[in-house]
Amino acid sequence: LFVFGDELSRGFWMKNMNFSIDIIWISGGKRVISITKNAAPDSYPSLFSPEEPFEYVLEVPAGFAEKNNIKRGDEVSIFR
């Protein structure tokens, strides 16, 4: 979990990663705003970023978002 403390647009890359991940982009209001599925290590130096600013990013193993039916608009309860 990356906590930035403000909502801005930022880019993430897969430099030095050894496996694919899902990137869950979360607003300051604790809602999923976007999901990048199966970001692969060989995508470097490409940047991943949603169209909206975000305050939190959760990186999970590839397939996690689909397996757990995570979708845009979901409330993130890790903050409770």
JSON list of C-alpha atoms in Angstrom, two decimals:
[
{"chain": "A", "resi": 1, "resn": "LEU", "atom": "CA", "xyz": [0.00, 0.00, 0.00]},
{"chain": "A", "resi": 2, "resn": "PHE", "atom": "CA", "xyz": [1.38, 3.38, -1.04]},
{"chain": "A", "resi": 3, "resn": "VAL", "atom": "CA", "xyz": [0.03, 6.35, 0.92]},
{"chain": "A", "resi": 4, "resn": "PHE", "atom": "CA", "xyz": [0.78, 9.74, -0.62]},
{"chain": "A", "resi": 5, "resn": "GLY", "atom": "CA", "xyz": [-1.18, 12.13, 1.62]},
{"chain": "A", "resi": 6, "resn": "ASP", "atom": "CA", "xyz": [-2.63, 14.11, -1.30]},
{"chain": "A", "resi": 7, "resn": "GLU", "atom": "CA", "xyz": [-4.54, 13.45, -4.50]},
{"chain": "A", "resi": 8, "resn": "LEU", "atom": "CA", "xyz": [-2.28, 13.96, -7.51]},
{"chain": "A", "resi": 9, "resn": "SER", "atom": "CA", "xyz": [-1.61, 12.23, -10.81]},
{"chain": "A", "resi": 10, "resn": "ARG", "atom": "CA", "xyz": [1.50, 10.05, -10.71]},
{"chain": "A", "resi": 11, "resn": "GLY", "atom": "CA", "xyz": [2.89, 7.27, -12.84]},
{"chain": "A", "resi": 12, "resn": "PHE", "atom": "CA", "xyz": [4.05, 3.82, -11.74]},
{"chain": "A", "resi": 13, "resn": "TRP", "atom": "CA", "xyz": [6.41, 1.58, -13.66]},
{"chain": "A", "resi": 14, "resn": "MET", "atom": "CA", "xyz": [7.49, -2.03, -13.30]},
{"chain": "A", "resi": 15, "resn": "LYS", "atom": "CA", "xyz": [11.26, -1.47, -12.98]},
{"chain": "A", "resi": 16, "resn": "ASN", "atom": "CA", "xyz": [12.95, -4.28, -11.03]},
{"chain": "A", "resi": 17, "resn": "MET", "atom": "CA", "xyz": [9.71, -6.26, -10.62]},
{"chain": "A", "resi": 18, "resn": "ASN", "atom": "CA", "xyz": [9.89, -10.04, -10.97]},
{"chain": "A", "resi": 19, "resn": "PHE", "atom": "CA", "xyz": [6.20, -10.84, -11.40]},
{"chain": "A", "resi": 20, "resn": "SER", "atom": "CA", "xyz": [2.98, -9.32, -12.74]},
{"chain": "A", "resi": 21, "resn": "ILE", "atom": "CA", "xyz": [0.64, -7.37, -10.48]},
{"chain": "A", "resi": 22, "resn": "ASP", "atom": "CA", "xyz": [-2.74, -5.67, -10.40]},
{"chain": "A", "resi": 23, "resn": "ILE", "atom": "CA", "xyz": [-2.54, -2.00, -9.44]},
{"chain": "A", "resi": 24, "resn": "ILE", "atom": "CA", "xyz": [-5.58, -0.69, -7.59]},
{"chain": "A", "resi": 25, "resn": "TRP", "atom": "CA", "xyz": [-5.82, 3.11, -7.67]},
{"chain": "A", "resi": 26, "resn": "ILE", "atom": "CA", "xyz": [-7.73, 4.61, -4.73]},
{"chain": "A", "resi": 27, "resn": "SER", "atom": "CA", "xyz": [-9.09, 8.13, -4.21]},
{"chain": "A", "resi": 28, "resn": "GLY", "atom": "CA", "xyz": [-8.74, 10.23, -1.08]},
{"chain": "A", "resi": 29, "resn": "GLY", "atom": "CA", "xyz": [-12.39, 9.33, -0.48]},
{"chain": "A", "resi": 30, "resn": "LYS", "atom": "CA", "xyz": [-11.31, 5.66, -0.16]},
{"chain": "A", "resi": 31, "resn": "ARG", "atom": "CA", "xyz": [-12.97, 4.48, -3.39]},
{"chain": "A", "resi": 32, "resn": "VAL", "atom": "CA", "xyz": [-11.42, 2.48, -6.22]},
{"chain": "A", "resi": 33, "resn": "ILE", "atom": "CA", "xyz": [-11.04, 4.85, -9.17]},
{"chain": "A", "resi": 34, "resn": "SER", "atom": "CA", "xyz": [-9.24, 2.48, -11.55]},
{"chain": "A", "resi": 35, "resn": "ILE", "atom": "CA", "xyz": [-7.57, -0.93, -11.79]},
{"chain": "A", "resi": 36, "resn": "THR", "atom": "CA", "xyz": [-4.59, -1.80, -13.94]},
{"chain": "A", "resi": 37, "resn": "LYS", "atom": "CA", "xyz": [-4.73, -5.56, -14.38]},
{"chain": "A", "resi": 38, "resn": "ASN", "atom": "CA", "xyz": [-1.74, -7.80, -15.00]},
{"chain": "A", "resi": 39, "resn": "ALA", "atom": "CA", "xyz": [0.97, -5.11, -15.20]},
{"chain": "A", "resi": 40, "resn": "ALA", "atom": "CA", "xyz": [3.94, -7.15, -16.39]},
{"chain": "A", "resi": 41, "resn": "PRO", "atom": "CA", "xyz": [7.64, -6.65, -15.59]},
{"chain": "A", "resi": 42, "resn": "ASP", "atom": "CA", "xyz": [8.48, -6.50, -19.30]},
{"chain": "A", "resi": 43, "resn": "SER", "atom": "CA", "xyz": [6.29, -3.40, -19.67]},
{"chain": "A", "resi": 44, "resn": "TYR", "atom": "CA", "xyz": [9.10, -1.24, -18.24]},
{"chain": "A", "resi": 45, "resn": "PRO", "atom": "CA", "xyz": [9.72, 1.64, -19.02]},
{"chain": "A", "resi": 46, "resn": "SER", "atom": "CA", "xyz": [6.02, 2.23, -19.74]},
{"chain": "A", "resi": 47, "resn": "LEU", "atom": "CA", "xyz": [4.15, 4.16, -17.05]},
{"chain": "A", "resi": 48, "resn": "PHE", "atom": "CA", "xyz": [0.79, 3.19, -15.60]},
{"chain": "A", "resi": 49, "resn": "SER", "atom": "CA", "xyz": [-1.56, 5.86, -14.27]},
{"chain": "A", "resi": 50, "resn": "PRO", "atom": "CA", "xyz": [-5.32, 6.34, -14.12]},
{"chain": "A", "resi": 51, "resn": "GLU", "atom": "CA", "xyz": [-6.99, 9.35, -15.71]},
{"chain": "A", "resi": 52, "resn": "GLU", "atom": "CA", "xyz": [-7.98, 10.73, -12.29]},
{"chain": "A", "resi": 53, "resn": "PRO", "atom": "CA", "xyz": [-5.71, 11.85, -9.45]},
{"chain": "A", "resi": 54, "resn": "PHE", "atom": "CA", "xyz": [-5.35, 9.39, -6.58]},
{"chain": "A", "resi": 55, "resn": "GLU", "atom": "CA", "xyz": [-4.07, 9.30, -3.01]},
{"chain": "A", "resi": 56, "resn": "TYR", "atom": "CA", "xyz": [-3.44, 5.58, -2.48]},
{"chain": "A", "resi": 57, "resn": "VAL", "atom": "CA", "xyz": [-2.18, 2.68, -4.55]},
{"chain": "A", "resi": 58, "resn": "LEU", "atom": "CA", "xyz": [-2.52, -0.96, -3.61]},
{"chain": "A", "resi": 59, "resn": "GLU", "atom": "CA", "xyz": [-0.32, -3.45, -5.47]},
{"chain": "A", "resi": 60, "resn": "VAL", "atom": "CA", "xyz": [-1.52, -7.05, -5.37]},
{"chain": "A", "resi": 61, "resn": "PRO", "atom": "CA", "xyz": [-0.64, -10.24, -7.27]},
{"chain": "A", "resi": 62, "resn": "ALA", "atom": "CA", "xyz": [-1.95, -10.37, -10.86]},
{"chain": "A", "resi": 63, "resn": "GLY", "atom": "CA", "xyz": [-5.48, -11.76, -10.97]},
{"chain": "A", "resi": 64, "resn": "PHE", "atom": "CA", "xyz": [-6.36, -10.61, -7.44]},
{"chain": "A", "resi": 65, "resn": "ALA", "atom": "CA", "xyz": [-8.78, -7.87, -8.57]},
{"chain": "A", "resi": 66, "resn": "GLU", "atom": "CA", "xyz": [-10.75, -10.21, -10.83]},
{"chain": "A", "resi": 67, "resn": "LYS", "atom": "CA", "xyz": [-10.72, -13.12, -8.36]},
{"chain": "A", "resi": 68, "resn": "ASN", "atom": "CA", "xyz": [-12.10, -10.83, -5.63]},
{"chain": "A", "resi": 69, "resn": "ASN", "atom": "CA", "xyz": [-14.54, -8.96, -7.91]},
{"chain": "A", "resi": 70, "resn": "ILE", "atom": "CA", "xyz": [-12.93, -5.59, -7.20]},
{"chain": "A", "resi": 71, "resn": "LYS", "atom": "CA", "xyz": [-14.31, -2.86, -9.44]},
{"chain": "A", "resi": 72, "resn": "ARG", "atom": "CA", "xyz": [-14.36, 0.89, -9.93]},
{"chain": "A", "resi": 73, "resn": "GLY", "atom": "CA", "xyz": [-16.43, 2.64, -7.27]},
{"chain": "A", "resi": 74, "resn": "ASP", "atom": "CA", "xyz": [-15.88, 0.00, -4.58]},
{"chain": "A", "resi": 75, "resn": "GLU", "atom": "CA", "xyz": [-15.27, 1.33, -1.09]},
{"chain": "A", "resi": 76, "resn": "VAL", "atom": "CA", "xyz": [-11.89, 0.35, 0.32]},
{"chain": "A", "resi": 77, "resn": "SER", "atom": "CA", "xyz": [-12.38, -0.92, 3.85]},
{"chain": "A", "resi": 78, "resn": "ILE", "atom": "CA", "xyz": [-8.69, -1.33, 4.74]},
{"chain": "A", "resi": 79, "resn": "PHE", "atom": "CA", "xyz": [-8.92, 2.21, 6.11]},
{"chain": "A", "resi": 80, "resn": "ARG", "atom": "CA", "xyz": [-11.59, 1.44, 8.73]}
]
